[in-house]
Structures are given as structure tokens and as C-alpha cells.
């Protein structure tokens, strides 16, 4: 298939691009390096210095024989995105191209505005480019489990049937989130739902939990092909952060009580879920929502796991409950459904002690690059300003 990947320089985008190319698809990888720029501006560069997208594609081709086409383009520029659709005519478009860091969007007005405009305009432009130039193209959009927040009832996969005064109606599951970034993802879903029900496009919206992991079979070919790996307080996801903290000898930063629960998944499962969504697509006129995670953990459970495995490797890992910079329930009910992707054929890589040890060993190779000033929270929700 002709597969367009928007946001292909990112943590998830690059390994996805290699995977689809290695599996015989024609891949066009698009990015505008927004994440690299924002990381530089906030002193939050990744642990591994990744070559630019073009160079990564060259290295990948020389080692594997598989080709990834690259286009540096801003998805908020409709003219260029629609030209690209006209020429490439993708059969599937995977949309990762958003500003994904909750703390970044909480910094100041300028960062909130960038997050809102970038994320919504990229999504709107993708929808229009599909409608105008590739109406058969299946959209696979990355949403987040954070869209649901932590309600006191079970979380369903996208939809909820409501009975009211004796009548019934299916609605998008109520969404109530805790950051501006997550709010842009809710707005994306609403935008997609409008165009699905009005113009009949086919969309899969994947409500993904925090992803962890550094390696995939393609990335393992060379360290220059590893995904961007952020461990800072702004762009790093929690388990990746704990791994780096364990290696650096910094107490693991559990926010508040640590009973916040989330649904997690291995980066290899992200790629497989996206592949399943592309190969078994939504129908025209369908907004298919699937919850994309494989197991839930509280922050305390994750921290304890990293501590136990790290100590077994002689790392001397401790845990610190620090003042929570976010505004979020620290102890709550959490029971989200997640059967749709399993039904499509997902065979999860669950988190094992061996898996944690393998990731710690990889981070140990880069121990000298860890900048200790990027670990503690620099952004606080309550004031909405950087501290
Ligand atoms: N990583 C996770 O744990 C996680 C969890 C849930 C959801 N998600 C979602 O998955 C997607 C990918 O996440 P990620 O962790 O790979 O993020 P990332 O920041 O590493 O990758 C996103 C990429 O998109 C690019 N981009 C952003 N705006 C763009 C634009 N206007 N034009 C072109 N390129 C643009 C960035 O430069 C970056 O390379 C995001 O939509 C994110 O919200 C990620």
C-alpha cells in the first residue's frame, strides 16, 4: 500500500515508517521537525541524538535495502499538504503530527496557542486533503486515553449508549481531561466525527496510553535508527523517565500519592496496532475508536518495578513522592475496556522484568548523556506558568 506517515520524525513515527517499509509498503515520511525545535527551545533534547529524517532514511536503506521517502513539510500548510496528497494519493494516512507534550501546552499562552493551532489545523488539513484528493484513503489518527480522563465509571471504547427518560442514543464517550494538549485531542476527535458523519470519510481514532521502549527490530539495526528517547519532564513519558532516573541515580519522581493509573503499551505494540488499523480499516462513514494499551499500572507499581529490577542490576534505585505539578486525581477508579485491538489480532508484549532490564541496559550505554537538570518538573499546572 501507499502509506503516508505524518509526524514521521517522532518517537513513534520513525519506527512506524521503518516497519511499514520493511513489510513491503511504499512509505512517504513527513515531518517539519517541530518537536526537535520545541525540545531545543525548552532545553529538553532527547537522550540519543537522532540524525535528521533524510539521513535516517539513508542509513536504514543502506542497512536493510528498504526505502522510505522523506518530505519536510508543515501539515498546517494546507497548500503543500494537499499538493502532496494529489501527487502521492495515499491509501492510508497515519497521523502522528501533533504537539504531544501536556506540560509544554501548560507553559504560557504562546505554547498553549501553538499546541491548539498546530494540532487542530494539522487534523483539519488532513481531513480536507483526503476529501479532495484521496477519498478512499483510510485515516488512522493517534488520540490518547487521556481524552477520557479518570471518570468514576468504566471507560468504554469511544462510545457510550445513554438511556434518558425512556429513550436511547449512542454518544461519544464523555471526555473530561486534565491538560490543554489532551483537550486538543478531544477537539480532534470531535472534528473527525463531524466529517465522518457528514461527508462519510473512514477514520480510526486510537486512544493510546503512554508508550515505553526504545527498540524495535528495525531500530536495532543501528543506534542511529533508534526512536527519539525523551526523559525530561516536558516531553518524556513516565516509564522512559523512570528508566533514565534509575540509571542516573536520581530518585524516581512519583508525582503525589502515586496511585494515578494509566494504560501502557510497548512501542512495538503501538506499531502493530497501527498496522492492524490500516489493514482492517474503518468503513466509509465510520469513526472507529479503539483503546490502545495492553495493561494498566499505577505510578507506584511502575516505580516499584523499575526499582526492583534496577536494584537487581546493582543500580541502587530509590523512589521520591514529590509535590504533584499537575492538577489530577492521585487515587481514583480506573477500568478502561481494551478488547477491540486484541480482537483484530494484537498479541501484546507485556512488561516483564527482563524487558525492564533490557531497556535499562540500553539507557546505561548512554548514561554520560543524561542531563540531571531536566528531571524535576519545570512546569506547574496550578499557576499555569513555568516555575
Ligand atoms: N508517545 C506516547 O506515549 C503517546 C501516547 C498517546 C498518544 N500519543 C500521540 O501519538 C502521536 C505521536 O506521538 P510521539 O510520542 O511520537 O510524539 P513526537 O513529538 O515524538 O512526534 C510527533 C512528530 O510530529 C511532528 N509534527 C508536529 N506537528 C507537525 C506539523 N504541523 N507538521 C509536520 N510534522 C509535525 C513533530 O515534529 C514530531 O516529529 C501524537 O499525536 C501523540 O499525541 C503519543
CSV table of C-alpha atoms and ligand atoms in Angstrom, one decimal:
chain,number,residue,atom,x,y,z
A,1,UNK,CA,0.0,0.0,0.0
A,2,UNK,CA,1.0,3.7,-0.4
A,3,UNK,CA,1.3,4.8,3.2
A,4,UNK,CA,1.7,8.4,4.3
A,5,UNK,CA,3.1,8.9,7.8
A,6,UNK,CA,2.6,12.4,9.2
A,7,UNK,CA,4.9,13.2,12.1
A,8,UNK,CA,7.4,10.6,10.9
A,9,UNK,CA,10.5,12.1,12.7
A,10,UNK,CA,8.8,11.5,16.1
A,11,UNK,CA,9.2,8.8,18.8
A,12,UNK,CA,6.5,6.7,17.2
A,13,UNK,CA,6.6,7.9,13.6
A,14,UNK,CA,10.1,6.9,12.7
A,15,UNK,CA,9.9,3.2,13.9
A,16,UNK,CA,6.5,3.0,12.2
A,17,UNK,CA,7.9,4.3,8.9
A,18,UNK,CA,10.7,1.7,9.0
A,19,UNK,CA,8.3,-1.1,9.9
A,20,UNK,CA,5.9,-0.4,7.0
A,21,UNK,CA,8.8,-0.1,4.6
A,22,UNK,CA,10.3,-3.4,5.8
A,23,UNK,CA,6.9,-5.0,5.3
A,24,UNK,CA,6.8,-4.1,1.6
A,25,UNK,CA,4.7,-0.9,1.6
A,26,UNK,CA,5.6,2.3,-0.2
A,27,UNK,CA,6.2,4.8,2.6
A,28,UNK,CA,6.3,8.6,2.5
A,29,UNK,CA,7.5,10.1,5.8
A,30,UNK,CA,6.5,13.7,6.5
A,31,UNK,CA,7.6,15.9,9.3
A,32,UNK,CA,8.5,19.6,9.9
A,33,UNK,CA,10.9,19.0,12.9
A,34,UNK,CA,8.6,20.8,15.3
A,35,UNK,CA,9.4,18.5,18.1
A,36,UNK,CA,13.1,19.0,17.7
A,37,UNK,CA,12.7,22.8,17.7
A,38,UNK,CA,10.5,22.8,20.8
A,39,UNK,CA,12.8,20.5,22.6
A,40,UNK,CA,15.8,22.8,21.9
A,41,UNK,CA,13.9,25.9,23.0
A,42,UNK,CA,12.9,24.3,26.3
A,43,UNK,CA,16.3,22.6,26.9
A,44,UNK,CA,14.7,19.2,26.6
A,45,UNK,CA,16.7,17.4,23.9
A,46,UNK,CA,16.4,13.6,23.6
A,47,UNK,CA,18.9,11.2,25.2
A,48,UNK,CA,20.0,10.0,21.8
A,49,UNK,CA,20.9,12.5,19.2
A,50,UNK,CA,19.0,11.2,16.1
A,51,UNK,CA,20.2,12.1,12.6
A,52,UNK,CA,17.7,14.1,10.6
A,53,UNK,CA,14.9,12.2,8.8
A,54,UNK,CA,16.6,12.1,5.4
A,55,UNK,CA,19.8,10.8,6.9
A,56,UNK,CA,18.0,8.2,8.9
A,57,UNK,CA,16.2,7.0,5.8
A,58,UNK,CA,19.6,6.7,4.0
A,59,UNK,CA,21.1,4.7,6.9
A,60,UNK,CA,18.0,2.5,7.0
A,61,UNK,CA,18.2,1.8,3.3
A,62,UNK,CA,21.9,1.0,3.3
A,63,UNK,CA,21.4,-1.5,6.2
A,64,UNK,CA,18.1,-3.1,5.2
A,65,UNK,CA,17.6,-2.4,1.5
A,66,UNK,CA,14.2,-0.8,2.3
A,67,UNK,CA,13.3,2.6,1.1
A,68,UNK,CA,11.5,5.4,2.9
A,69,UNK,CA,10.7,8.6,1.0
A,70,UNK,CA,11.0,11.8,3.0
A,71,UNK,CA,9.3,15.2,2.7
A,72,UNK,CA,9.9,18.1,5.1
A,73,UNK,CA,6.6,19.8,5.3
A,74,UNK,CA,4.3,21.5,7.8
A,75,UNK,CA,0.9,19.8,8.0
A,76,UNK,CA,-0.7,23.1,8.9
A,77,UNK,CA,0.3,24.4,5.5
A,78,UNK,CA,-2.8,23.2,3.5
A,79,UNK,CA,-1.5,24.2,0.1
A,80,UNK,CA,1.6,21.9,0.4
A,81,UNK,CA,-0.2,19.1,2.2
A,82,UNK,CA,-2.9,19.0,-0.4
A,83,UNK,CA,-0.3,19.0,-3.3
A,84,UNK,CA,1.4,16.1,-1.6
A,85,UNK,CA,-1.9,14.2,-1.4
A,86,UNK,CA,-2.6,15.0,-5.1
A,87,UNK,CA,0.8,13.5,-6.1
A,88,UNK,CA,1.2,10.6,-3.7
A,89,UNK,CA,-2.5,9.5,-3.5
A,90,UNK,CA,-2.0,7.6,-0.2
A,91,UNK,CA,-4.2,4.6,0.5
A,92,UNK,CA,-3.6,5.1,4.2
A,93,UNK,CA,-2.6,8.2,6.2
A,94,UNK,CA,-1.2,7.7,9.7
A,95,UNK,CA,-1.5,11.0,11.7
A,96,UNK,CA,1.1,11.4,14.5
A,97,UNK,CA,1.9,15.1,13.6
A,98,UNK,CA,0.9,16.9,16.8
A,99,UNK,CA,2.5,18.7,19.7
A,100,UNK,CA,2.1,15.8,22.2
A,101,UNK,CA,3.6,17.1,25.5
A,102,UNK,CA,1.0,18.0,28.2
A,103,UNK,CA,3.5,20.1,30.2
A,104,UNK,CA,4.5,22.1,27.1
A,105,UNK,CA,0.9,23.2,26.4
A,106,UNK,CA,0.6,24.4,30.0
A,107,UNK,CA,3.7,26.7,29.9
A,108,UNK,CA,2.3,30.1,28.8
A,109,UNK,CA,-0.2,31.5,26.3
A,110,UNK,CA,2.2,31.1,23.4
A,111,UNK,CA,2.8,27.4,24.0
A,112,UNK,CA,-1.0,26.8,24.5
A,113,UNK,CA,-1.7,28.7,21.3
A,114,UNK,CA,0.9,26.7,19.3
A,115,UNK,CA,-0.4,23.4,20.7
A,116,UNK,CA,-4.1,24.3,19.9
A,117,UNK,CA,-3.4,25.7,16.4
A,118,UNK,CA,-0.9,23.1,15.3
A,119,UNK,CA,-2.9,20.1,16.4
A,120,UNK,CA,-6.3,21.2,15.2
A,121,UNK,CA,-5.1,22.6,11.9
A,122,UNK,CA,-3.0,19.6,11.1
A,123,UNK,CA,-6.1,17.4,11.7
A,124,UNK,CA,-8.4,19.7,9.7
A,125,UNK,CA,-5.9,19.8,6.8
A,126,UNK,CA,-5.5,16.0,6.7
A,127,UNK,CA,-9.3,15.6,6.6
A,128,UNK,CA,-9.7,18.1,3.7
A,129,UNK,CA,-6.7,16.7,1.8
A,130,UNK,CA,-8.3,13.2,2.0
A,131,UNK,CA,-11.7,14.5,0.9
A,132,UNK,CA,-10.3,16.5,-2.0
A,133,UNK,CA,-7.6,14.2,-3.4
A,134,UNK,CA,-7.8,10.7,-1.9
A,135,UNK,CA,-11.4,9.9,-0.8
A,136,UNK,CA,-10.6,6.2,-0.5
A,137,UNK,CA,-7.7,6.9,1.9
A,138,UNK,CA,-8.1,5.4,5.4
A,139,UNK,CA,-7.2,7.8,8.2
A,140,UNK,CA,-5.5,6.3,11.3
A,141,UNK,CA,-5.3,9.1,13.9
A,142,UNK,CA,-3.5,8.9,17.2
A,143,UNK,CA,-5.7,10.1,20.0
A,144,UNK,CA,-5.0,9.4,23.7
A,145,UNK,CA,-6.5,7.6,26.6
A,146,UNK,CA,-6.1,11.0,28.4
A,147,UNK,CA,-9.2,12.2,26.4
A,148,UNK,CA,-11.4,10.2,28.8
A,149,UNK,CA,-9.7,11.4,32.0
A,150,UNK,CA,-10.4,9.3,35.0
A,151,UNK,CA,-14.2,9.0,35.4
A,152,UNK,CA,-15.7,7.1,38.3
A,153,UNK,CA,-17.4,4.6,35.9
A,154,UNK,CA,-15.9,2.1,33.4
A,155,UNK,CA,-14.4,3.6,30.3
A,156,UNK,CA,-15.7,2.1,27.0
A,157,UNK,CA,-14.0,2.1,23.6
A,158,UNK,CA,-15.1,5.5,22.4
A,159,UNK,CA,-18.9,5.3,22.6
A,160,UNK,CA,-21.5,5.2,25.4
A,161,UNK,CA,-25.1,4.2,25.0
A,162,UNK,CA,-27.2,6.6,27.1
A,163,UNK,CA,-30.8,6.0,28.3
A,164,UNK,CA,-32.6,9.1,29.2
A,165,UNK,CA,-36.3,9.4,30.0
A,166,UNK,CA,-37.0,6.1,28.3
A,167,UNK,CA,-35.1,6.8,25.1
A,168,UNK,CA,-31.7,5.7,24.0
A,169,UNK,CA,-28.9,7.3,22.0
A,170,UNK,CA,-25.2,6.4,21.4
A,171,UNK,CA,-22.8,9.3,22.0
A,172,UNK,CA,-19.1,9.8,22.0
A,173,UNK,CA,-18.0,8.7,25.5
A,174,UNK,CA,-17.9,11.7,27.8
A,175,UNK,CA,-14.5,13.2,27.8
A,176,UNK,CA,-13.0,15.4,30.6
A,177,UNK,CA,-9.3,15.8,30.6
A,178,UNK,CA,-6.6,17.4,32.6
A,179,UNK,CA,-4.4,19.4,30.1
A,180,UNK,CA,-4.7,21.7,27.2
A,181,UNK,CA,-2.9,19.2,25.0
A,182,UNK,CA,-5.4,16.4,25.9
A,183,UNK,CA,-8.2,18.9,25.2
A,184,UNK,CA,-6.8,19.4,21.6
A,185,UNK,CA,-7.1,15.6,21.2
A,186,UNK,CA,-10.8,15.7,22.3
A,187,UNK,CA,-11.4,18.5,19.8
A,188,UNK,CA,-9.6,16.5,17.1
A,189,UNK,CA,-12.0,13.6,17.8
A,190,UNK,CA,-15.0,15.9,17.5
A,191,UNK,CA,-13.7,17.3,14.3
A,192,UNK,CA,-13.2,13.8,12.8
A,193,UNK,CA,-16.6,12.8,14.0
A,194,UNK,CA,-18.2,15.8,12.3
A,195,UNK,CA,-16.6,15.0,8.9
A,196,UNK,CA,-17.2,11.2,9.3
A,197,UNK,CA,-20.9,11.6,9.8
A,198,UNK,CA,-21.3,14.5,7.3
A,199,UNK,CA,-19.0,13.5,4.5
A,200,UNK,CA,-18.6,9.8,5.0
A,201,UNK,CA,-14.8,9.6,5.4
A,202,UNK,CA,-13.3,6.5,7.1
A,203,UNK,CA,-11.4,7.1,10.3
A,204,UNK,CA,-9.8,5.0,13.1
A,205,UNK,CA,-9.1,7.1,16.2
A,206,UNK,CA,-6.7,5.2,18.5
A,207,UNK,CA,-7.0,6.2,22.2
A,208,UNK,CA,-3.4,5.4,23.1
A,209,UNK,CA,-1.9,5.2,26.6
A,210,UNK,CA,1.7,6.2,27.4
A,211,UNK,CA,4.2,4.3,25.3
A,212,UNK,CA,7.5,2.9,26.6
A,213,UNK,CA,10.5,1.3,25.0
A,214,UNK,CA,13.5,2.1,22.8
A,215,UNK,CA,13.9,-0.8,20.5
A,216,UNK,CA,12.1,-2.4,17.6
A,217,UNK,CA,13.5,-5.0,15.1
A,218,UNK,CA,14.3,-2.3,12.5
A,219,UNK,CA,15.7,0.2,15.1
A,220,UNK,CA,18.0,-2.5,16.4
A,221,UNK,CA,19.9,-2.4,13.1
A,222,UNK,CA,21.9,0.6,14.2
A,223,UNK,CA,21.8,3.1,17.1
A,224,UNK,CA,21.3,5.9,14.6
A,225,UNK,CA,17.9,4.3,13.9
A,226,UNK,CA,16.6,4.3,17.5
A,227,UNK,CA,13.5,6.3,18.2
A,228,UNK,CA,13.9,9.8,19.8
A,229,UNK,CA,14.0,9.0,23.5
A,230,UNK,CA,13.0,11.8,25.8
A,231,UNK,CA,13.5,11.6,29.6
A,232,UNK,CA,12.9,15.2,30.6
A,233,UNK,CA,9.8,16.5,32.5
A,234,UNK,CA,8.2,18.1,29.4
A,235,UNK,CA,8.5,15.5,26.5
A,236,UNK,CA,9.4,12.3,28.4
A,237,UNK,CA,6.8,9.7,29.1
A,238,UNK,CA,6.7,8.3,32.6
A,239,UNK,CA,8.3,4.8,32.3
A,240,UNK,CA,11.0,6.1,30.0
A,241,UNK,CA,11.7,8.8,32.6
A,242,UNK,CA,11.9,6.3,35.4
A,243,UNK,CA,14.4,4.2,33.5
A,244,UNK,CA,16.7,7.2,33.0
A,245,UNK,CA,16.3,8.3,36.6
A,246,UNK,CA,17.2,4.8,37.8
A,247,UNK,CA,20.4,4.8,35.7
A,248,UNK,CA,21.4,8.3,36.7
A,249,UNK,CA,21.0,7.5,40.5
A,250,UNK,CA,18.2,10.1,40.8
A,251,UNK,CA,15.2,9.1,43.0
A,252,UNK,CA,12.2,8.1,40.8
A,253,UNK,CA,9.9,11.1,40.6
A,254,UNK,CA,6.4,9.8,41.6
A,255,UNK,CA,4.0,12.8,41.5
A,256,UNK,CA,2.0,13.0,44.7
A,257,UNK,CA,0.4,9.8,46.1
A,258,UNK,CA,1.3,7.8,43.0
A,259,UNK,CA,-2.0,6.0,42.8
A,260,UNK,CA,-2.7,7.6,39.4
A,261,UNK,CA,-3.3,4.7,37.0
A,262,UNK,CA,-2.9,4.7,33.2
A,263,UNK,CA,-3.0,2.1,30.4
A,264,UNK,CA,0.5,1.5,29.0
A,265,UNK,CA,2.0,-0.3,26.0
A,266,UNK,CA,5.3,-1.3,24.4
A,267,UNK,CA,6.4,0.7,21.4
A,268,UNK,CA,6.3,-2.5,19.3
A,269,UNK,CA,2.6,-2.9,20.1
A,270,UNK,CA,1.9,0.7,19.0
A,271,UNK,CA,3.2,-0.1,15.6
A,272,UNK,CA,1.3,-3.4,15.4
A,273,UNK,CA,-1.9,-1.6,16.5
A,274,UNK,CA,-1.5,1.0,13.8
A,275,UNK,CA,-0.8,-1.8,11.2
A,276,UNK,CA,-3.9,-3.7,12.3
A,277,UNK,CA,-5.9,-0.4,11.9
A,278,UNK,CA,-4.5,0.1,8.4
A,279,UNK,CA,-5.0,-3.5,7.2
A,280,UNK,CA,-8.6,-3.9,8.7
A,281,UNK,CA,-9.8,-0.4,8.1
A,282,UNK,CA,-12.9,1.5,9.3
A,283,UNK,CA,-15.8,1.6,6.9
A,284,UNK,CA,-16.6,4.8,5.0
A,285,UNK,CA,-18.9,6.8,7.3
A,286,UNK,CA,-17.4,5.1,10.4
A,287,UNK,CA,-15.5,6.7,13.2
A,288,UNK,CA,-13.9,3.6,14.8
A,289,UNK,CA,-12.4,4.2,18.2
A,290,UNK,CA,-10.2,1.7,19.9
A,291,UNK,CA,-8.4,1.9,23.2
A,292,UNK,CA,-4.7,1.3,22.5
A,293,UNK,CA,-2.9,-0.1,25.6
A,294,UNK,CA,-2.2,-3.5,26.9
A,295,UNK,CA,-2.1,-3.3,30.7
A,296,UNK,CA,-2.8,-0.7,33.4
A,297,UNK,CA,-0.3,0.3,36.1
A,298,UNK,CA,-0.4,2.9,38.9
A,299,UNK,CA,2.7,5.1,39.1
A,300,UNK,CA,3.7,3.4,42.3
A,301,UNK,CA,3.6,0.0,40.7
A,302,UNK,CA,5.7,1.1,37.8
A,303,UNK,CA,8.2,2.8,40.1
A,304,UNK,CA,8.4,-0.3,42.3
A,305,UNK,CA,9.0,-2.5,39.3
A,306,UNK,CA,11.9,-0.3,38.0
A,307,UNK,CA,13.3,-0.1,41.5
A,308,UNK,CA,13.3,-3.9,41.9
A,309,UNK,CA,14.8,-4.6,38.5
A,310,UNK,CA,17.3,-1.8,38.8
A,311,UNK,CA,18.5,-2.9,42.2
A,312,UNK,CA,18.9,-6.4,40.9
A,313,UNK,CA,21.3,-4.9,38.4
A,314,UNK,CA,23.2,-3.1,41.2
A,315,UNK,CA,21.8,0.4,40.4
A,316,UNK,CA,20.7,1.5,43.9
A,317,UNK,CA,17.3,2.9,42.9
A,318,UNK,CA,15.2,5.0,45.3
A,319,UNK,CA,11.7,6.5,45.0
A,320,UNK,CA,10.6,10.0,45.9
A,321,UNK,CA,7.0,11.2,46.1
A,322,UNK,CA,7.3,14.8,45.0
A,323,UNK,CA,4.8,17.6,45.0
A,324,UNK,CA,2.5,17.0,42.1
A,325,UNK,CA,3.0,19.7,39.4
A,326,UNK,CA,-0.3,18.6,37.6
A,327,UNK,CA,-3.9,19.0,38.6
A,328,UNK,CA,-5.2,15.4,38.7
A,329,UNK,CA,-6.8,12.9,41.0
A,330,UNK,CA,-4.0,11.0,42.7
A,331,UNK,CA,-6.2,8.0,43.7
A,332,UNK,CA,-9.1,7.1,41.5
A,333,UNK,CA,-11.2,4.3,39.9
A,334,UNK,CA,-9.8,3.2,36.6
A,335,UNK,CA,-11.3,0.4,34.5
A,336,UNK,CA,-11.0,1.1,30.7
A,337,UNK,CA,-12.1,-1.5,28.1
A,338,UNK,CA,-9.4,-2.6,25.6
A,339,UNK,CA,-10.6,-5.6,23.6
A,340,UNK,CA,-11.0,-4.2,20.1
A,341,UNK,CA,-7.3,-4.4,19.1
A,342,UNK,CA,-7.0,-7.8,20.7
A,343,UNK,CA,-9.9,-8.9,18.6
A,344,UNK,CA,-8.2,-7.6,15.5
A,345,UNK,CA,-5.1,-9.8,16.3
A,346,UNK,CA,-2.9,-7.8,18.6
A,347,UNK,CA,-0.5,-10.2,20.5
A,348,UNK,CA,0.8,-7.9,23.3
A,349,UNK,CA,4.4,-7.6,24.6
A,350,UNK,CA,3.6,-7.3,28.3
A,351,UNK,CA,6.0,-5.5,30.6
A,352,UNK,CA,8.3,-8.1,32.2
A,353,UNK,CA,11.3,-7.8,34.5
A,354,UNK,CA,13.5,-8.9,31.5
A,355,UNK,CA,12.0,-6.2,29.4
A,356,UNK,CA,12.7,-3.6,32.0
A,357,UNK,CA,16.3,-4.9,32.4
A,358,UNK,CA,16.8,-4.7,28.6
A,359,UNK,CA,15.7,-1.1,28.5
A,360,UNK,CA,17.9,-0.2,31.5
A,361,UNK,CA,20.9,-1.8,29.8
A,362,UNK,CA,20.2,0.3,26.7
A,363,UNK,CA,20.0,3.5,28.7
A,364,UNK,CA,23.2,2.6,30.6
A,365,UNK,CA,25.0,2.8,27.3
A,366,UNK,CA,24.1,6.5,27.1
A,367,UNK,CA,24.5,7.2,30.8
A,368,UNK,CA,27.0,10.0,30.1
A,369,UNK,CA,24.5,12.0,28.1
A,370,UNK,CA,21.9,12.3,30.9
A,371,UNK,CA,21.4,16.0,31.9
A,372,UNK,CA,20.3,15.9,35.5
A,373,UNK,CA,18.7,19.4,35.3
A,374,UNK,CA,15.9,18.1,33.0
A,375,UNK,CA,14.4,15.6,35.5
A,376,UNK,CA,12.4,17.5,38.1
A,377,UNK,CA,9.2,19.2,36.9
A,378,UNK,CA,9.8,22.7,35.5
A,379,UNK,CA,6.1,23.3,34.6
A,380,UNK,CA,3.3,23.6,37.2
A,381,UNK,CA,-0.4,23.4,36.3
A,382,UNK,CA,-1.7,25.5,39.2
A,383,UNK,CA,-0.1,28.7,38.2
A,384,UNK,CA,-0.1,27.6,34.5
A,385,UNK,CA,3.4,29.2,34.3
A,386,UNK,CA,6.9,27.8,34.3
A,387,UNK,CA,8.5,27.8,37.7
B,1,LIG,N1,4.3,8.7,22.9
B,1,LIG,C1,3.2,8.5,23.7
B,1,LIG,O1,3.3,7.9,24.8
B,1,LIG,C2,1.8,8.8,23.2
B,1,LIG,C3,0.7,8.5,23.9
B,1,LIG,C4,-0.6,8.8,23.5
B,1,LIG,C5,-0.7,9.4,22.3
B,1,LIG,N2,0.4,9.8,21.6
B,1,LIG,C6,0.1,10.5,20.3
B,1,LIG,O2,0.9,9.9,19.3
B,1,LIG,C7,1.4,10.8,18.3
B,1,LIG,C8,2.9,10.7,18.2
B,1,LIG,O3,3.5,10.9,19.5
B,1,LIG,P1,5.1,10.9,19.6
B,1,LIG,O4,5.3,10.5,21.1
B,1,LIG,O5,5.7,10.1,18.5
B,1,LIG,O6,5.4,12.4,19.5
B,1,LIG,P2,6.6,13.1,18.8
B,1,LIG,O7,6.5,14.6,19.2
B,1,LIG,O8,7.9,12.4,19.0
B,1,LIG,O9,6.2,13.0,17.3
B,1,LIG,C9,5.3,13.9,16.6
B,1,LIG,C10,6.0,14.3,15.4
B,1,LIG,O10,5.1,15.2,14.7
B,1,LIG,C11,5.8,16.3,14.1
B,1,LIG,N3,4.9,17.3,13.9
B,1,LIG,C12,4.2,18.0,14.8
B,1,LIG,N4,3.4,19.0,14.2
B,1,LIG,C13,3.7,18.9,12.9
B,1,LIG,C14,3.3,19.6,11.8
B,1,LIG,N5,2.4,20.6,11.9
B,1,LIG,N6,3.7,19.2,10.5
B,1,LIG,C15,4.6,18.2,10.4
B,1,LIG,N7,5.1,17.5,11.5
B,1,LIG,C16,4.6,17.8,12.7
B,1,LIG,C17,6.9,16.6,15.2
B,1,LIG,O11,8.0,17.3,14.7
B,1,LIG,C18,7.3,15.2,15.7
B,1,LIG,O12,8.4,14.7,15.0
B,1,LIG,C19,1.0,12.2,18.9
B,1,LIG,O13,-0.2,12.6,18.2
B,1,LIG,C20,0.6,11.9,20.3
B,1,LIG,O14,-0.3,12.8,20.8
B,1,LIG,C21,1.6,9.5,22.0
